[in-house]
Coordinates of C-alpha atoms in Angstrom, one line a residue:
X18 CA -83.5 213.1 -122.7
X19 CA -79.9 213.1 -121.3
X20 CA -80.1 216.9 -120.7
X21 CA -83.3 216.4 -118.7
X22 CA -81.7 213.7 -116.6
X23 CA -78.7 216.0 -116.0
X24 CA -81.1 218.8 -114.9
X25 CA -82.8 216.4 -112.5
X26 CA -79.3 215.4 -111.1
X27 CA -78.4 219.1 -110.7
X28 CA -81.7 219.7 -108.8
X29 CA -80.7 216.8 -106.5
X30 CA -83.7 214.6 -107.4
X31 CA -81.7 211.7 -108.9
X32 CA -78.2 210.3 -108.9
X33 CA -76.8 209.2 -112.2
X34 CA -74.4 206.3 -111.7
X35 CA -72.2 205.6 -114.7
X36 CA -69.8 202.7 -115.5
X37 CA -66.2 203.4 -114.8
X38 CA -64.5 205.7 -117.3
X39 CA -67.9 206.9 -118.6
X40 CA -69.9 210.0 -117.9
X41 CA -72.3 212.6 -119.3
X42 CA -73.6 212.6 -122.1
X43 CA -73.5 208.8 -122.2
X44 CA -76.3 206.6 -120.9
X45 CA -76.0 206.0 -117.2
X46 CA -75.7 202.5 -115.8
X47 CA -78.3 203.3 -113.1
X48 CA -80.6 206.2 -112.3
X49 CA -81.3 206.3 -108.5
X50 CA -83.4 208.8 -106.6
X51 CA -81.3 211.1 -104.6
X52 CA -82.9 210.3 -101.3
X53 CA -84.4 207.0 -100.2
X54 CA -87.3 208.9 -98.6
X55 CA -88.4 209.9 -102.1
X56 CA -88.8 206.3 -103.1
X57 CA -91.5 205.8 -100.4
X58 CA -93.5 208.8 -101.7
X59 CA -93.3 207.8 -105.3
X60 CA -93.1 204.0 -105.6
X61 CA -94.6 202.9 -102.3
X62 CA -96.5 199.7 -103.4
X63 CA -93.7 198.2 -105.4
X64 CA -90.4 198.9 -103.5
X65 CA -87.6 196.4 -103.5
X66 CA -85.5 196.5 -100.4
X67 CA -82.3 196.1 -102.5
X68 CA -83.1 199.2 -104.5
X69 CA -83.8 201.3 -101.3
X70 CA -80.5 200.2 -99.8
X71 CA -78.5 200.9 -103.0
X72 CA -80.1 204.4 -103.1
X73 CA -79.1 205.0 -99.5
X74 CA -75.5 203.8 -100.2
X75 CA -75.0 206.0 -103.2
X76 CA -76.6 209.0 -101.4
X77 CA -74.2 208.5 -98.5
X78 CA -71.2 208.6 -100.7
X79 CA -72.0 210.8 -103.7
X80 CA -70.9 214.1 -102.2
X81 CA -67.2 213.4 -101.4
X82 CA -66.5 210.3 -103.5
X83 CA -66.9 209.1 -107.1
X84 CA -69.4 206.3 -107.3
X85 CA -69.4 204.0 -110.4
X86 CA -71.5 201.0 -111.2
X87 CA -69.6 197.7 -111.0
X88 CA -69.9 194.7 -113.3
X89 CA -72.7 193.0 -111.2
X90 CA -75.9 194.1 -109.6
X91 CA -75.3 195.7 -106.3
X92 CA -71.6 196.2 -106.9
X93 CA -70.1 199.7 -106.9
X94 CA -66.6 201.0 -107.4
X95 CA -65.7 203.9 -105.2
X96 CA -63.0 206.4 -106.3
X97 CA -61.8 203.9 -108.9
X98 CA -60.1 201.6 -106.5
X99 CA -62.5 200.1 -103.9
X100 CA -65.3 197.7 -104.8
X101 CA -68.3 197.5 -102.5
X102 CA -71.1 195.1 -102.8
X103 CA -74.5 196.1 -101.3
X104 CA -76.3 193.0 -100.2
X105 CA -78.6 191.5 -97.5
X106 CA -77.1 189.9 -94.4
X107 CA -78.5 186.5 -95.5
X108 CA -77.2 186.6 -99.1
X109 CA -74.3 184.2 -99.8
X110 CA -71.5 185.8 -101.7
X111 CA -68.3 184.3 -103.0
X112 CA -65.5 185.4 -100.7
X113 CA -63.3 187.8 -102.6
X114 CA -60.7 189.7 -100.6
X115 CA -60.9 192.7 -103.0
X116 CA -64.6 193.3 -102.5
X117 CA -66.0 194.9 -99.3
X118 CA -69.5 193.9 -98.4
X119 CA -72.0 196.5 -97.2
X120 CA -74.6 194.4 -95.6
X121 CA -78.1 195.6 -94.5
X122 CA -80.3 194.0 -91.9
X123 CA -77.3 193.6 -89.6
X124 CA -75.9 195.7 -86.8
X125 CA -72.3 194.5 -86.6
X126 CA -69.8 193.4 -89.2
X127 CA -68.4 190.0 -89.5
X128 CA -64.9 189.3 -90.7
X129 CA -62.5 191.7 -92.3
X130 CA -64.5 192.8 -95.3
X131 CA -68.1 193.2 -94.0
X132 CA -69.4 196.6 -92.9
X133 CA -73.0 197.2 -91.8
X134 CA -74.7 199.5 -94.4
X135 CA -76.0 201.9 -91.7
X136 CA -72.4 203.0 -90.9
X137 CA -72.1 204.6 -94.3
X138 CA -74.6 207.2 -93.1
X139 CA -71.8 208.8 -91.0
X140 CA -70.0 209.7 -94.2
X141 CA -72.8 212.0 -95.3

């Protein structure tokens, strides 16, 4: 099964996101479709907005950065040193100066550690 997942990743249909210090052939922490547009064509009736936004985030960063799954849902570790939490504008999150918030449903950032999710598209 892991070989098939690896083939799907090489064909750029899925992104395999592992926990930090893990990799193939271990079980990935998350399997996300490579492109958010694929979600709409496959899972259209039962799409969660959080899943779409996490797929967009990972797809924006995967090419030039190492993306690992964090210890909580929506939390990702980039290049082993920056933690980014993908969440909605209205979600209340404990303020942690070490975590950057990538917020969706917002156009501008608030504070020092909040970035609108759409800005990550410029990294692609």
